[in-house]
Short mmCIF file of C-alpha atoms in Angstrom, two decimals:
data_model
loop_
_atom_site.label_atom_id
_atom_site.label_comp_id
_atom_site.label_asym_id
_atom_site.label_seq_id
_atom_site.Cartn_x
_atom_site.Cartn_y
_atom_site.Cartn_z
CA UNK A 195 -4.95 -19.41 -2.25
CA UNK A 196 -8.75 -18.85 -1.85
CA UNK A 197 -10.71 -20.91 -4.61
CA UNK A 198 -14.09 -21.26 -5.23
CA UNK A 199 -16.44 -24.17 -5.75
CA UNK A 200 -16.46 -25.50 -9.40
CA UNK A 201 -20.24 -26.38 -9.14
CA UNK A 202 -20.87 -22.54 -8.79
CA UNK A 203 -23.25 -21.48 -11.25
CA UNK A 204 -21.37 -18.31 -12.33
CA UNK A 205 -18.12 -20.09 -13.09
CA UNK A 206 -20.08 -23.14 -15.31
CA UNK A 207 -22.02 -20.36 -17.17
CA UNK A 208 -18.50 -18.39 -17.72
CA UNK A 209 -17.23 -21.83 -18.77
CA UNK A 210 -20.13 -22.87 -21.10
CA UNK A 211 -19.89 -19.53 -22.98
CA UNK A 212 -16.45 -20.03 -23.95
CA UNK A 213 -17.14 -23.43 -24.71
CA UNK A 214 -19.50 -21.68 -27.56
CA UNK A 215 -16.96 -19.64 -28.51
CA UNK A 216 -14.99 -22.19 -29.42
CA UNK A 217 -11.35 -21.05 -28.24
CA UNK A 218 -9.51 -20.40 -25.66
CA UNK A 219 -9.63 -16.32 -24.58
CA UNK A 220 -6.61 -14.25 -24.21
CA UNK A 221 -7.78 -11.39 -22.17
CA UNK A 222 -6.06 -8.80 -20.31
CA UNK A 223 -6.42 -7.62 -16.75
CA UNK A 224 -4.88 -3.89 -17.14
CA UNK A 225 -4.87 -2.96 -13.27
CA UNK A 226 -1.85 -5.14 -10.95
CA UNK A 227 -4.90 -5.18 -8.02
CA UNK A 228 -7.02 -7.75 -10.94
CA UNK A 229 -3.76 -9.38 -11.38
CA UNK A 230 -3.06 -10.23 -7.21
CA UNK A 231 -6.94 -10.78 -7.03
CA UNK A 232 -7.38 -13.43 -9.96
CA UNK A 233 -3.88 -15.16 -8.30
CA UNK A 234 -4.91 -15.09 -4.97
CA UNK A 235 -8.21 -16.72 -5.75
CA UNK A 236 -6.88 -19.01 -8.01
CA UNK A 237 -8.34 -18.00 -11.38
CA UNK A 238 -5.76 -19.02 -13.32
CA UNK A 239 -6.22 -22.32 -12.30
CA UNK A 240 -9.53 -22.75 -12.50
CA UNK A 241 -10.28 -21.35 -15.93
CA UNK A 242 -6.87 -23.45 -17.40
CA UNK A 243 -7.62 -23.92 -20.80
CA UNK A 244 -10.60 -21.46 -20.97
CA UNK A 245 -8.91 -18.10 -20.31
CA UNK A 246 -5.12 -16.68 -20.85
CA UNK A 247 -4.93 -13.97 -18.25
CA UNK A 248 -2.37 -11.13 -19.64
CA UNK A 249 -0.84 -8.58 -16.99
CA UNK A 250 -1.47 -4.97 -18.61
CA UNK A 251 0.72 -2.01 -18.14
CA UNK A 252 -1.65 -0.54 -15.04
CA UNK A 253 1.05 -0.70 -12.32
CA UNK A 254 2.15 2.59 -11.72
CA UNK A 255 5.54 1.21 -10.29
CA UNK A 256 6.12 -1.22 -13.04
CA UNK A 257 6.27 1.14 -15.80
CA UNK A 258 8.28 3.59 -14.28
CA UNK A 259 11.90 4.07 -15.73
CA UNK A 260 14.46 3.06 -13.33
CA UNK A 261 16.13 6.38 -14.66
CA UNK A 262 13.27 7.92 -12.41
CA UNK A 263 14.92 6.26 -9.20
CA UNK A 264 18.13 7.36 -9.75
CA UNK A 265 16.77 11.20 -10.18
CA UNK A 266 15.90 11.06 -6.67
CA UNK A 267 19.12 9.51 -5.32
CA UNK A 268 20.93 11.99 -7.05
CA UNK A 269 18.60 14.82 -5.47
CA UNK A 270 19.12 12.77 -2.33
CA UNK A 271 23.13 13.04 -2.40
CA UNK A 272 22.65 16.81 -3.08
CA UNK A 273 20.64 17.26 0.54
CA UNK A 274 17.14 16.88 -0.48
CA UNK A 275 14.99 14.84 1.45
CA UNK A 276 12.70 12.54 -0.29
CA UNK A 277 9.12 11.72 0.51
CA UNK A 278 7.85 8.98 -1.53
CA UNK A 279 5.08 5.63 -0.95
CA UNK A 280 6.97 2.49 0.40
CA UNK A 281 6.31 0.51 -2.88
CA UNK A 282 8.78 2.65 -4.53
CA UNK A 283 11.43 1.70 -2.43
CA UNK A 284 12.91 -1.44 -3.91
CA UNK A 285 12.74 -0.46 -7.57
CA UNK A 286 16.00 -0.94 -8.53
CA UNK A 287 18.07 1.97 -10.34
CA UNK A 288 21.03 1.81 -12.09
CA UNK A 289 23.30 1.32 -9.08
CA UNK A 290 21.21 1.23 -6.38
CA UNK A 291 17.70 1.37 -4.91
CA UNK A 292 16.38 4.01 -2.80
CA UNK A 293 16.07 1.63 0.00
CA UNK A 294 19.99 1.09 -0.11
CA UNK A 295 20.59 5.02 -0.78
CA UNK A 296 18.66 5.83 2.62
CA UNK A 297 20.68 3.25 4.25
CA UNK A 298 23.87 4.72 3.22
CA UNK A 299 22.62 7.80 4.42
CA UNK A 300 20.50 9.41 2.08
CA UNK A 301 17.36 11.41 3.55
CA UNK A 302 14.60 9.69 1.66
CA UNK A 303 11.59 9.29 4.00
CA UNK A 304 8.04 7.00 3.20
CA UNK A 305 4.94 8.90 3.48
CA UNK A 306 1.46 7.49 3.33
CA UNK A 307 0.30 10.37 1.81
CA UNK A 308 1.32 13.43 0.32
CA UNK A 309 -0.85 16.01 2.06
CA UNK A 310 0.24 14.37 4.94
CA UNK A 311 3.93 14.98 3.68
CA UNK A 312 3.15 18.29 3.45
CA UNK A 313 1.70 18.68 6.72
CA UNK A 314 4.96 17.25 8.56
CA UNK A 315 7.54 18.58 6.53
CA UNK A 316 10.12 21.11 8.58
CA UNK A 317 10.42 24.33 7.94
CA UNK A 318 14.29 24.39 7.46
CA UNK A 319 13.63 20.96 5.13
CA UNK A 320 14.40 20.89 1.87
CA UNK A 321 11.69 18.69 0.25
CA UNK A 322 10.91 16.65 -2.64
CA UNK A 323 7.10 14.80 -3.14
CA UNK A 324 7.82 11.71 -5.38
CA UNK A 325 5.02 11.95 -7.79
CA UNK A 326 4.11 8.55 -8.80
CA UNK A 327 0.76 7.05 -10.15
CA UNK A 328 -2.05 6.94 -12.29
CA UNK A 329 -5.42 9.18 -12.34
CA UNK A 330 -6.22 7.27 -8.88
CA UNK A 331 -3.20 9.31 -6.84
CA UNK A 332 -3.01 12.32 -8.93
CA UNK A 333 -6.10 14.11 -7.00
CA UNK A 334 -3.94 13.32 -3.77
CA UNK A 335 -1.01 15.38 -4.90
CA UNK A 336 -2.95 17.87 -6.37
CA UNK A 337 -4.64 18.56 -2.99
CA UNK A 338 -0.75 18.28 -2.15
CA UNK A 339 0.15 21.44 -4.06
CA UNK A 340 -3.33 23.10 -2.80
CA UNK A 341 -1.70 22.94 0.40
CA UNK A 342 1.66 23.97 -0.19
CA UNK A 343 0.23 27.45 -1.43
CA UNK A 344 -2.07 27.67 1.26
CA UNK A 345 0.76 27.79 3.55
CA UNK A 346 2.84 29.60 1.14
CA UNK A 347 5.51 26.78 1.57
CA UNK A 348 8.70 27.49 -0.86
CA UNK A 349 10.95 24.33 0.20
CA UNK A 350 8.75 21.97 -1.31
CA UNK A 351 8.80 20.31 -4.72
CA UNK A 352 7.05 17.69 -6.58
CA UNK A 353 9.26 14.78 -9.01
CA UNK A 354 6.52 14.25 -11.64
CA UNK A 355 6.07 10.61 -13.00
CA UNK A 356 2.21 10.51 -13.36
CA UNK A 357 0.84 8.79 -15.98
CA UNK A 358 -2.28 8.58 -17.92
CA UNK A 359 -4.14 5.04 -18.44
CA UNK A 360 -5.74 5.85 -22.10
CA UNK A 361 -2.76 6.79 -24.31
CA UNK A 362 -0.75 3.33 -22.80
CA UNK A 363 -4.09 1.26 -23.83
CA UNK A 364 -4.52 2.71 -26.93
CA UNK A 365 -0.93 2.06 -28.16
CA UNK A 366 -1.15 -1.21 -26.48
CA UNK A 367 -4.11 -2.46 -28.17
CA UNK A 368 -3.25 -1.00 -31.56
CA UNK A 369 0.55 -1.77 -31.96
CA UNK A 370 1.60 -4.64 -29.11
CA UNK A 371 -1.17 -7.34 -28.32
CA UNK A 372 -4.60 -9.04 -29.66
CA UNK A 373 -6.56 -9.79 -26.85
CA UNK A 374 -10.32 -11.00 -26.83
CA UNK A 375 -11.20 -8.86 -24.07
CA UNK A 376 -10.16 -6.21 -21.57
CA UNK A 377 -10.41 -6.35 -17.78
CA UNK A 378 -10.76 -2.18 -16.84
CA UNK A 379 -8.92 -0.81 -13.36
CA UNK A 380 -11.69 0.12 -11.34
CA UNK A 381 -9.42 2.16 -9.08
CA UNK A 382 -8.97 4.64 -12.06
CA UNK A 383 -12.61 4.49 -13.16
CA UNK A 384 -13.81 5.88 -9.77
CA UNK A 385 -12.08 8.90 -10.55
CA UNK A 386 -12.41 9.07 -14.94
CA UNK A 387 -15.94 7.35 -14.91
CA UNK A 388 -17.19 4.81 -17.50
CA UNK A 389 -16.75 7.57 -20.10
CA UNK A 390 -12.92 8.14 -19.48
CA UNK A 391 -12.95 4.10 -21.15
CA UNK A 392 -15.43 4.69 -23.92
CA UNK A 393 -12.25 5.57 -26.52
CA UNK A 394 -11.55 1.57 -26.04
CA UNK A 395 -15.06 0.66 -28.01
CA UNK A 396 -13.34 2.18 -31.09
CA UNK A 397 -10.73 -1.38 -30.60
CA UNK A 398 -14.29 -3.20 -31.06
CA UNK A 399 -13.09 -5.48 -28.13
CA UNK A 400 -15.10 -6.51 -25.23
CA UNK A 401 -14.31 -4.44 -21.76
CA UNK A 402 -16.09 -4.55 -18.41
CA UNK A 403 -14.66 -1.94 -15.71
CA UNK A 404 -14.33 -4.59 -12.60
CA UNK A 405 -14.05 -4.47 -8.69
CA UNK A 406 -11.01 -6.57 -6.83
CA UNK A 407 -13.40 -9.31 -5.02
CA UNK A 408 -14.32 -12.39 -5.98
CA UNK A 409 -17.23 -12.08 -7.37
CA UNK A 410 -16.55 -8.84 -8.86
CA UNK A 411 -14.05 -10.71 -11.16
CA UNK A 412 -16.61 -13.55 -11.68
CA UNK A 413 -19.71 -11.34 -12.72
CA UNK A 414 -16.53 -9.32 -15.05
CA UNK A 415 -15.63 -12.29 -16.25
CA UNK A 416 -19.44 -13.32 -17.31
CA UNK A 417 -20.22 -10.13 -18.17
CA UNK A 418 -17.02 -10.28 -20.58
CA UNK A 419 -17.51 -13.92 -22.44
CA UNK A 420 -21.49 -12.72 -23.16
CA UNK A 421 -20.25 -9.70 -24.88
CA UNK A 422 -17.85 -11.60 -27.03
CA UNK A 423 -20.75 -13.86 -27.98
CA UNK A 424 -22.63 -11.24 -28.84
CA UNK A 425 -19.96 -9.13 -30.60
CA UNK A 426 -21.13 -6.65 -27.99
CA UNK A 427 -18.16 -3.71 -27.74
CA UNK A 428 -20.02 -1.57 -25.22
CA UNK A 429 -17.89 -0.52 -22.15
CA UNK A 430 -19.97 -2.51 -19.45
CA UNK A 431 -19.32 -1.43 -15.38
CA UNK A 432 -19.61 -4.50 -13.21
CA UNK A 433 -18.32 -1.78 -10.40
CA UNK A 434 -21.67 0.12 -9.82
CA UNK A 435 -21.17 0.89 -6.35
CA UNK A 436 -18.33 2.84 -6.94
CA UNK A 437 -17.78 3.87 -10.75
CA UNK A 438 -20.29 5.88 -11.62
CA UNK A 439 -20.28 7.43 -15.75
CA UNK A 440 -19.08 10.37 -15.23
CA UNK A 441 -16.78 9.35 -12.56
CA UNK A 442 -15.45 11.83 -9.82
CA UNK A 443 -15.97 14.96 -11.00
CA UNK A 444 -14.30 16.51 -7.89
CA UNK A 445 -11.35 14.88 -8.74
CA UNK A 446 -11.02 15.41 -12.21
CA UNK A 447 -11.63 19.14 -11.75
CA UNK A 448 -8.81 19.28 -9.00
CA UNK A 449 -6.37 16.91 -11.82
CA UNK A 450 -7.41 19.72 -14.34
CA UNK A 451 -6.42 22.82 -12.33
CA UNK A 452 -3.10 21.75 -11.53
CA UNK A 453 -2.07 19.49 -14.29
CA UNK A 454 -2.08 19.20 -18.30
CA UNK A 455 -1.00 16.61 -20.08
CA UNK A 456 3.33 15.54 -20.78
CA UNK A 457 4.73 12.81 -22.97
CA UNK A 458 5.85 9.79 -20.34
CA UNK A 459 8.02 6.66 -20.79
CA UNK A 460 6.22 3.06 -19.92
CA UNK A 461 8.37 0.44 -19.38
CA UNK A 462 8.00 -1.91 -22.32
CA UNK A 463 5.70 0.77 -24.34
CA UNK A 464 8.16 3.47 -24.85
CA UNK A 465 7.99 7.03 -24.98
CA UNK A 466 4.25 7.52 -25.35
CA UNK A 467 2.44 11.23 -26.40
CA UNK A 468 0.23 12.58 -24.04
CA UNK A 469 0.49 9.51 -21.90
CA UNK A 470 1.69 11.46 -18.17
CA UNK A 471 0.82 14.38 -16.11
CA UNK A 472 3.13 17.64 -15.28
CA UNK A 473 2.36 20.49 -13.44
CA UNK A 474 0.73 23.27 -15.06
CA UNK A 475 2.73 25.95 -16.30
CA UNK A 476 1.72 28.87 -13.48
CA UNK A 477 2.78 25.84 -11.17
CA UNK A 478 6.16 25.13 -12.67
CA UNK A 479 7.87 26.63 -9.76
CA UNK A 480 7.38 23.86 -7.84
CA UNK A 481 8.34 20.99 -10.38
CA UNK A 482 12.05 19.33 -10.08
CA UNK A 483 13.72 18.91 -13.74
CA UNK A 484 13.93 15.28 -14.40
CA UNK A 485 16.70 14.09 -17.14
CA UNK A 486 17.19 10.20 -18.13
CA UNK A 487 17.74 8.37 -20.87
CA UNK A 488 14.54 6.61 -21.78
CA UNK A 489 16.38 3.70 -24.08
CA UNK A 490 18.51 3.05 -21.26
CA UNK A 491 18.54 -0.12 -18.86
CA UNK A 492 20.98 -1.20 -16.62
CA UNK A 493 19.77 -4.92 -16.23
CA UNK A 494 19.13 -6.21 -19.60
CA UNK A 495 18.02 -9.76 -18.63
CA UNK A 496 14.75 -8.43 -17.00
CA UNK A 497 12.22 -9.07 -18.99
CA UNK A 498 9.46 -6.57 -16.89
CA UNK A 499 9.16 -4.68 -20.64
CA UNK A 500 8.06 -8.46 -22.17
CA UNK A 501 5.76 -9.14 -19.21
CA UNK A 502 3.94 -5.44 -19.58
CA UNK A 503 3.62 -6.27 -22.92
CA UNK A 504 1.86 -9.89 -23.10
CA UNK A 505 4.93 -11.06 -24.68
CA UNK A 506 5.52 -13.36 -22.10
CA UNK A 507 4.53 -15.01 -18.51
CA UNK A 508 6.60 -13.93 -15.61
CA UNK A 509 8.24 -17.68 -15.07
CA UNK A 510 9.55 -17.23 -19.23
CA UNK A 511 11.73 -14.63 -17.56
CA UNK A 512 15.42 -16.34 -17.05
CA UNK A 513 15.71 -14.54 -13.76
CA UNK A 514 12.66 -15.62 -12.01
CA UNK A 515 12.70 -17.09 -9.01
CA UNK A 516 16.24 -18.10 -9.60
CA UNK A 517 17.74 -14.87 -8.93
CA UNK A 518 14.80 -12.44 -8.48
CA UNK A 519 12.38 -12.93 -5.95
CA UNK A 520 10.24 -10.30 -3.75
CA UNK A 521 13.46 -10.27 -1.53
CA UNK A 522 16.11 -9.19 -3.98
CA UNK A 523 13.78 -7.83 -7.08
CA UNK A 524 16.07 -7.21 -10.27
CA UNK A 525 13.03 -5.86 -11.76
CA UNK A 526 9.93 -3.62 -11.17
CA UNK A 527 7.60 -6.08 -11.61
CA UNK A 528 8.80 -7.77 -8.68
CA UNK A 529 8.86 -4.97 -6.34
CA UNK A 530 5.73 -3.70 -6.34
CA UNK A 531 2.79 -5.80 -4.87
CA UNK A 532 0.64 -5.03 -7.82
CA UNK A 533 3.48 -6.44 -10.26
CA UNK A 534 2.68 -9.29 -12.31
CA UNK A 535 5.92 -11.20 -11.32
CA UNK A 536 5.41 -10.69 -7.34
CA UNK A 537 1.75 -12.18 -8.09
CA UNK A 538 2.76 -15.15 -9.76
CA UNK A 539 5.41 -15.54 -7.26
CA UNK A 540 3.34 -15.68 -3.69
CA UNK A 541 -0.05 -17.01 -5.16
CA UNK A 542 -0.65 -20.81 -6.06
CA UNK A 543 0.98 -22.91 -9.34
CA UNK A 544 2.19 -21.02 -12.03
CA UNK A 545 3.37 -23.12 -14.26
#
């Protein structure tokens, strides 16, 4: 764990301003990249007392519905192969993960990017792109499809489970959680801009969009506590050299020729309106049918929904790190590397 001094200037001025506050501050980090960072570096020790940090529903991998995983097995089984990123591959479905489904045989293959998917897939391959992320990916697989009917592919599908960050916030912060302040992804602003967060002023709480280093967390973190003392709900960007306020507008208009907006499950949120991605109608063609049961869970003693959520700390779960660890994950949170329980588990004291 990398900590800082506690003589630095930054962290006493972060300190003294919550000491005029008067409380301690529940804020959340939505992005699982803030979550690793502020573990790693051993914020949540240092600030003990002064800040709550809250995991937020930003980890693509954690809110997906295991129901998702098994669609792919079962396209697996039927001689499919699957292309999906490696962090997907320990999310456990209702039987099995697709990490044990390729080991019993199942053609499910890791790619590090979908164009590059594209690029190597065989001719006499059936193919499936798992489509999994927020507005930070979606560009990639839109490029994806721009390639697929360049080369006039027709053995190539995409599994949509994109989702949207603002509809997930906005019933988060109006029906689930009081928080004092809001750490933004910066990953996703590079692409939406500091005016694809402006809806979260209308919450009148305090948000700074906020790089993964350090210091970018430290000058968030001041930059947060000033605007509560000043009742201050503007959106601030602490991420200048890459968020810019009208974000990538390359990107978005790739994201809006392909894709319009779906309903989409979150884990712990529910079934949310407008809050994923699908391909476009003239595109449908190349989208697989998913079908799950969105009230359905196979493993009701995980608690990923609660963590999500702010309804609890990863170590209130009864299964962690008795019986789910990084190694043998019950849950989604403890797959991915971005997941609030995997944090907690490899970085520092949690407790």
């Amino acid at each position: 764990m990398q900590t800082l001094e506690k003589g630095n200037p930054i962290i006493n001025t972060i300190k003294n301003n919550i000491e005029k506050i008067g409380r301690q501050l529940r804020i959340i980090e939505v992005c699982g990249t803030h979550t690793v960072s502020i573990y790693r570096n051993g914020f949540h020790s240092l600030f003990k007392g002064y800040i709550d940090f809250i995991s937020g529903p930003g980890c693509p991998v954690c809110v997906t519905h295991e129901g998702y995983i098994d669609n792919l097995i079962e396209l697996a089984k039927m001689n499919y192969t699957i292309y999906t990123f490696g962090d997907l591959m320990k999310v456990p479905g209702k039987s099995m993960s697709l990490a044990e489904a390729k080991a019993k045989g199942g053609k499910i293959k890791i790619m590090y990017s979908p164009v590059d998917a594209v690029e190597n897939i065989a001719e006499d391959e059936e193919a499936i792109i798992a489509a999994v992320g927020f507005e930070t990916t979606v560009p990639a697989f839109a490029l994806s499809l721009e390639k697929v009917l360049e080369k006039d592919l027709k053995n190539v599908k995409f599994a949509c489970e994109l989702k949207t960050i603002d509809q997930p916030l906005k019933v988060l912060l109006k029906d689930h959680i009081k928080v004092d302040g809001l750490i933004l992804p910066g990953h996703v602003a590079t692409i939406l801009g500091v005016d694809g967060f402006k809806f979260v002023e209308e919450f009148e709480i305090p948000s700074v969009i906020s790089g993964f280093e350090k210091y970018d967390i430290l000058l968030s973190l001041l930059s947060l506590t000033q605007s509560i003392l000043d009742n201050d709900f503007t959106v601030k960007n602490e991420y200048k050299r890459i968020v810019k306020k009208e974000g990538n507008t390359v990107a978005k208009r790739y994201i809006e020729r392909f894709f319009e907006r779906t309903d989409a499950y979150f884990r712990g949120l529910g079934l949310i309106e407008g809050g994923g991605l699908r391909l476009k109608s003239e595109y449908s063609s190349f989208s697989v049918q998913l079908k799950y049961d969105y009230e359905s869970f196979s493993n009701s003693a995980c608690r990923c929904a609660d963590v999500l959520t702010g309804k609890l700390k990863p170590f209130e779960c009864p299964l962690f790190e008795k019986v789910c660890t990084p190694q043998t994950p019950k849950g989604a949170c403890m797959v991915s590397q971005e997941g609030s329980c995997n944090a907690y588990f490899r970085f520092g004291k949690w407790k």
